[in-house]
């Protein structure tokens, strides 16, 4: 039951609750100010850390950061909800990792892990939005959970985080609807369930019993 409620909230269909929370109306232009928000930094570091720990290859990262998209402002749109703060935090972690320097006094090594399955590139570049986004989500969600465990959050802190994730998910879902209404071609086929993968971490926390 608890999980069902969380799922509904994550979908952003719980409108009366949303109104109570007095979320600021979401704007679709201007800068995206995610940098100073604790949750966004948490997700940024979780993703950056996961990328290093797994030693994810550049080919995979390029498929996520929109390397093939010509217009700079559209690069984020292949896997993320434009202007969604957690999405932007995640995207920037991938970009930061992609620009990492090689370690000094090594034979050009720049990361730690063995790397991921390169077959992911095909899935991450799929024309099917659901395949693309869920493949990316399957990478980042365990990293977020890993950091939550690693930072030894108390049950209260985990509950607070889950609530926060749900708020971000509501905002993300509103933005996605706006993009669809504005007929942004990148989002027209995002009709599947659960589009914001960083926000979906709320569900992982729910499943972990928080
Ligand atoms: Zn998002």
Tab-separated table of C-alpha atoms and ligand atoms in Angstrom:
chain	number	residue	atom	x	y	z
A	1	UNK	CA	0.000	0.000	0.000
A	2	UNK	CA	2.770	2.345	1.049
A	3	UNK	CA	4.608	1.559	-2.189
A	4	UNK	CA	1.441	2.196	-4.193
A	5	UNK	CA	1.095	5.680	-2.690
A	6	UNK	CA	4.737	6.462	-3.395
A	7	UNK	CA	4.298	5.252	-6.956
A	8	UNK	CA	1.316	7.544	-7.442
A	9	UNK	CA	3.239	10.449	-5.989
A	10	UNK	CA	6.241	9.744	-8.166
A	11	UNK	CA	3.945	9.842	-11.156
A	12	UNK	CA	2.866	13.284	-10.132
A	13	UNK	CA	-0.820	12.403	-10.193
A	14	UNK	CA	-1.419	13.418	-6.607
A	15	UNK	CA	-2.418	16.967	-7.458
A	16	UNK	CA	-4.088	18.116	-4.215
A	17	UNK	CA	-0.947	17.191	-2.278
A	18	UNK	CA	1.149	19.040	-4.788
A	19	UNK	CA	-0.907	22.189	-4.300
A	20	UNK	CA	-0.467	21.915	-0.536
A	21	UNK	CA	3.265	21.753	-0.958
A	22	UNK	CA	3.137	25.103	-2.764
A	23	UNK	CA	5.656	24.165	-5.405
A	24	UNK	CA	6.862	27.143	-7.359
A	25	UNK	CA	5.382	27.192	-10.848
A	26	UNK	CA	7.823	25.563	-13.220
A	27	UNK	CA	9.319	27.800	-15.841
A	28	UNK	CA	10.509	26.453	-19.166
A	29	UNK	CA	13.131	29.059	-19.934
A	30	UNK	CA	16.112	30.734	-18.276
A	31	UNK	CA	18.835	29.114	-16.202
A	32	UNK	CA	18.390	25.886	-14.277
A	33	UNK	CA	19.528	26.534	-10.705
A	34	UNK	CA	20.217	23.088	-9.291
A	35	UNK	CA	23.787	23.601	-8.092
A	36	UNK	CA	23.129	24.757	-4.547
A	37	UNK	CA	20.471	22.218	-3.691
A	38	UNK	CA	21.582	19.458	-1.348
A	39	UNK	CA	19.648	16.680	-3.087
A	40	UNK	CA	21.013	17.694	-6.476
A	41	UNK	CA	24.565	17.673	-5.154
A	42	UNK	CA	23.924	14.290	-3.578
A	43	UNK	CA	22.778	12.844	-6.902
A	44	UNK	CA	25.623	14.565	-8.776
A	45	UNK	CA	28.246	12.977	-6.501
A	46	UNK	CA	26.485	9.600	-6.486
A	47	UNK	CA	26.578	9.465	-10.287
A	48	UNK	CA	30.117	10.808	-10.609
A	49	UNK	CA	31.329	8.309	-8.013
A	50	UNK	CA	29.497	5.439	-9.710
A	51	UNK	CA	31.033	6.313	-13.067
A	52	UNK	CA	34.538	6.248	-11.603
A	53	UNK	CA	33.948	3.155	-9.470
A	54	UNK	CA	32.641	1.180	-12.457
A	55	UNK	CA	35.138	2.749	-14.855
A	56	UNK	CA	32.412	3.469	-17.385
A	57	UNK	CA	33.767	3.868	-20.926
A	58	UNK	CA	33.510	7.115	-22.865
A	59	UNK	CA	31.439	5.473	-25.627
A	60	UNK	CA	28.716	4.824	-23.089
A	61	UNK	CA	28.921	8.312	-21.606
A	62	UNK	CA	28.794	9.890	-25.079
A	63	UNK	CA	25.564	8.049	-25.831
A	64	UNK	CA	24.040	9.628	-22.712
A	65	UNK	CA	25.291	13.199	-23.024
A	66	UNK	CA	23.901	13.673	-26.524
A	67	UNK	CA	27.223	13.686	-28.339
A	68	UNK	CA	25.415	13.277	-31.680
A	69	UNK	CA	22.940	16.086	-31.058
A	70	UNK	CA	24.057	19.199	-32.913
A	71	UNK	CA	22.244	21.874	-30.914
A	72	UNK	CA	23.929	22.469	-27.554
A	73	UNK	CA	20.714	23.180	-25.677
A	74	UNK	CA	19.136	19.930	-26.878
A	75	UNK	CA	21.933	17.565	-25.802
A	76	UNK	CA	20.372	16.983	-22.399
A	77	UNK	CA	17.065	15.964	-23.952
A	78	UNK	CA	17.886	12.448	-25.182
A	79	UNK	CA	17.802	10.944	-21.668
A	80	UNK	CA	16.669	13.700	-19.315
A	81	UNK	CA	13.769	16.032	-18.692
A	82	UNK	CA	14.939	19.486	-19.738
A	83	UNK	CA	14.958	21.890	-16.746
A	84	UNK	CA	14.286	19.109	-14.194
A	85	UNK	CA	16.864	19.840	-11.506
A	86	UNK	CA	17.747	16.251	-10.642
A	87	UNK	CA	17.975	15.430	-14.327
A	88	UNK	CA	20.403	18.296	-14.875
A	89	UNK	CA	22.476	17.271	-11.830
A	90	UNK	CA	22.725	13.746	-13.281
A	91	UNK	CA	23.542	14.999	-16.770
A	92	UNK	CA	26.298	17.292	-15.455
A	93	UNK	CA	27.865	14.395	-13.523
A	94	UNK	CA	28.149	12.470	-16.809
A	95	UNK	CA	29.650	15.545	-18.506
A	96	UNK	CA	32.091	16.163	-15.676
A	97	UNK	CA	33.237	12.543	-15.791
A	98	UNK	CA	33.630	12.731	-19.576
A	99	UNK	CA	36.017	15.672	-19.136
A	100	UNK	CA	38.142	13.928	-16.487
A	101	UNK	CA	41.936	14.217	-16.748
A	102	UNK	CA	44.236	11.209	-17.009
A	103	UNK	CA	46.078	10.423	-13.772
A	104	UNK	CA	49.720	11.526	-13.657
A	105	UNK	CA	52.434	8.870	-13.704
A	106	UNK	CA	50.145	6.234	-15.197
A	107	UNK	CA	49.841	4.933	-18.724
A	108	UNK	CA	46.967	7.250	-19.376
A	109	UNK	CA	44.557	5.675	-16.924
A	110	UNK	CA	41.760	7.995	-15.863
A	111	UNK	CA	39.229	5.894	-13.987
A	112	UNK	CA	38.979	2.920	-11.608
A	113	UNK	CA	36.615	0.085	-12.542
A	114	UNK	CA	36.778	-2.494	-15.323
A	115	UNK	CA	34.113	-0.787	-17.400
A	116	UNK	CA	30.553	-1.674	-18.297
A	117	UNK	CA	29.152	-3.862	-21.078
A	118	UNK	CA	29.606	-1.929	-24.328
A	119	UNK	CA	26.365	-3.460	-25.616
A	120	UNK	CA	24.765	-0.718	-23.521
A	121	UNK	CA	25.698	1.803	-26.222
A	122	UNK	CA	23.116	0.319	-28.608
A	123	UNK	CA	20.390	0.424	-25.971
A	124	UNK	CA	21.333	3.931	-24.873
A	125	UNK	CA	21.145	5.114	-28.497
A	126	UNK	CA	17.841	3.337	-29.178
A	127	UNK	CA	15.112	5.208	-31.052
A	128	UNK	CA	12.721	3.903	-28.440
A	129	UNK	CA	12.696	6.453	-25.598
A	130	UNK	CA	11.726	3.903	-22.991
A	131	UNK	CA	14.667	1.603	-23.823
A	132	UNK	CA	17.076	4.533	-23.821
A	133	UNK	CA	15.958	6.051	-20.562
A	134	UNK	CA	15.485	2.826	-18.622
A	135	UNK	CA	18.967	1.658	-19.619
A	136	UNK	CA	20.442	4.878	-18.241
A	137	UNK	CA	18.233	4.561	-15.152
A	138	UNK	CA	19.450	1.028	-14.487
A	139	UNK	CA	22.971	2.469	-14.304
A	140	UNK	CA	22.350	5.429	-12.023
A	141	UNK	CA	19.738	4.150	-9.590
A	142	UNK	CA	22.046	1.640	-7.874
A	143	UNK	CA	24.673	4.398	-7.600
A	144	UNK	CA	22.231	6.625	-5.752
A	145	UNK	CA	21.314	3.755	-3.413
A	146	UNK	CA	25.010	2.973	-2.949
A	147	UNK	CA	25.698	6.521	-1.780
A	148	UNK	CA	22.728	6.484	0.558
A	149	UNK	CA	24.111	3.316	2.196
A	150	UNK	CA	27.665	4.594	2.155
A	151	UNK	CA	26.752	7.861	3.887
A	152	UNK	CA	24.938	5.868	6.594
A	153	UNK	CA	21.758	7.895	6.571
A	154	UNK	CA	19.538	7.457	9.611
A	155	UNK	CA	16.008	6.129	9.030
A	156	UNK	CA	14.718	9.711	9.537
A	157	UNK	CA	17.148	11.076	6.966
A	158	UNK	CA	16.154	8.370	4.501
A	159	UNK	CA	12.489	9.223	4.974
A	160	UNK	CA	13.282	12.909	4.421
A	161	UNK	CA	15.236	12.055	1.268
A	162	UNK	CA	12.405	9.980	-0.071
A	163	UNK	CA	9.991	12.888	0.452
A	164	UNK	CA	12.402	15.205	-1.319
A	165	UNK	CA	12.799	12.833	-4.272
A	166	UNK	CA	9.016	12.764	-4.596
A	167	UNK	CA	8.882	16.583	-4.694
A	168	UNK	CA	11.500	16.707	-7.426
A	169	UNK	CA	9.630	13.976	-9.300
A	170	UNK	CA	6.443	16.065	-9.201
A	171	UNK	CA	8.294	19.033	-10.618
A	172	UNK	CA	9.935	16.863	-13.272
A	173	UNK	CA	6.620	15.375	-14.269
A	174	UNK	CA	5.047	18.844	-14.619
A	175	UNK	CA	7.943	19.963	-16.774
A	176	UNK	CA	7.610	16.897	-18.959
A	177	UNK	CA	3.907	17.655	-19.497
A	178	UNK	CA	4.821	21.227	-20.413
A	179	UNK	CA	7.393	20.025	-22.945
A	180	UNK	CA	4.833	17.688	-24.478
A	181	UNK	CA	2.200	20.410	-24.623
A	182	UNK	CA	4.768	22.692	-26.268
A	183	UNK	CA	5.265	19.849	-28.811
A	184	UNK	CA	8.960	19.513	-28.071
A	185	UNK	CA	9.865	16.704	-30.473
A	186	UNK	CA	12.305	15.169	-28.017
A	187	UNK	CA	9.521	14.290	-25.594
A	188	UNK	CA	6.534	13.353	-27.703
A	189	UNK	CA	7.174	9.611	-27.296
A	190	UNK	CA	7.921	9.775	-23.551
A	191	UNK	CA	4.545	8.287	-22.751
A	192	UNK	CA	5.876	5.395	-20.665
A	193	UNK	CA	5.735	5.224	-16.937
A	194	UNK	CA	8.403	6.918	-14.836
A	195	UNK	CA	10.478	9.255	-16.924
A	196	UNK	CA	12.826	10.933	-14.469
A	197	UNK	CA	15.336	8.292	-13.460
A	198	UNK	CA	17.042	10.192	-10.655
A	199	UNK	CA	13.652	10.903	-9.122
A	200	UNK	CA	12.751	7.234	-9.446
A	201	UNK	CA	15.233	6.676	-6.630
A	202	UNK	CA	12.265	7.476	-4.384
A	203	UNK	CA	10.822	4.148	-5.445
A	204	UNK	CA	14.067	2.313	-4.701
A	205	UNK	CA	14.015	3.827	-1.230
A	206	UNK	CA	10.396	2.759	-0.921
A	207	UNK	CA	11.298	-0.783	-1.890
A	208	UNK	CA	14.139	-0.765	0.606
A	209	UNK	CA	11.499	-0.140	3.257
A	210	UNK	CA	11.697	3.634	3.734
B	1	LIG	ZN1	14.299	14.616	-13.662
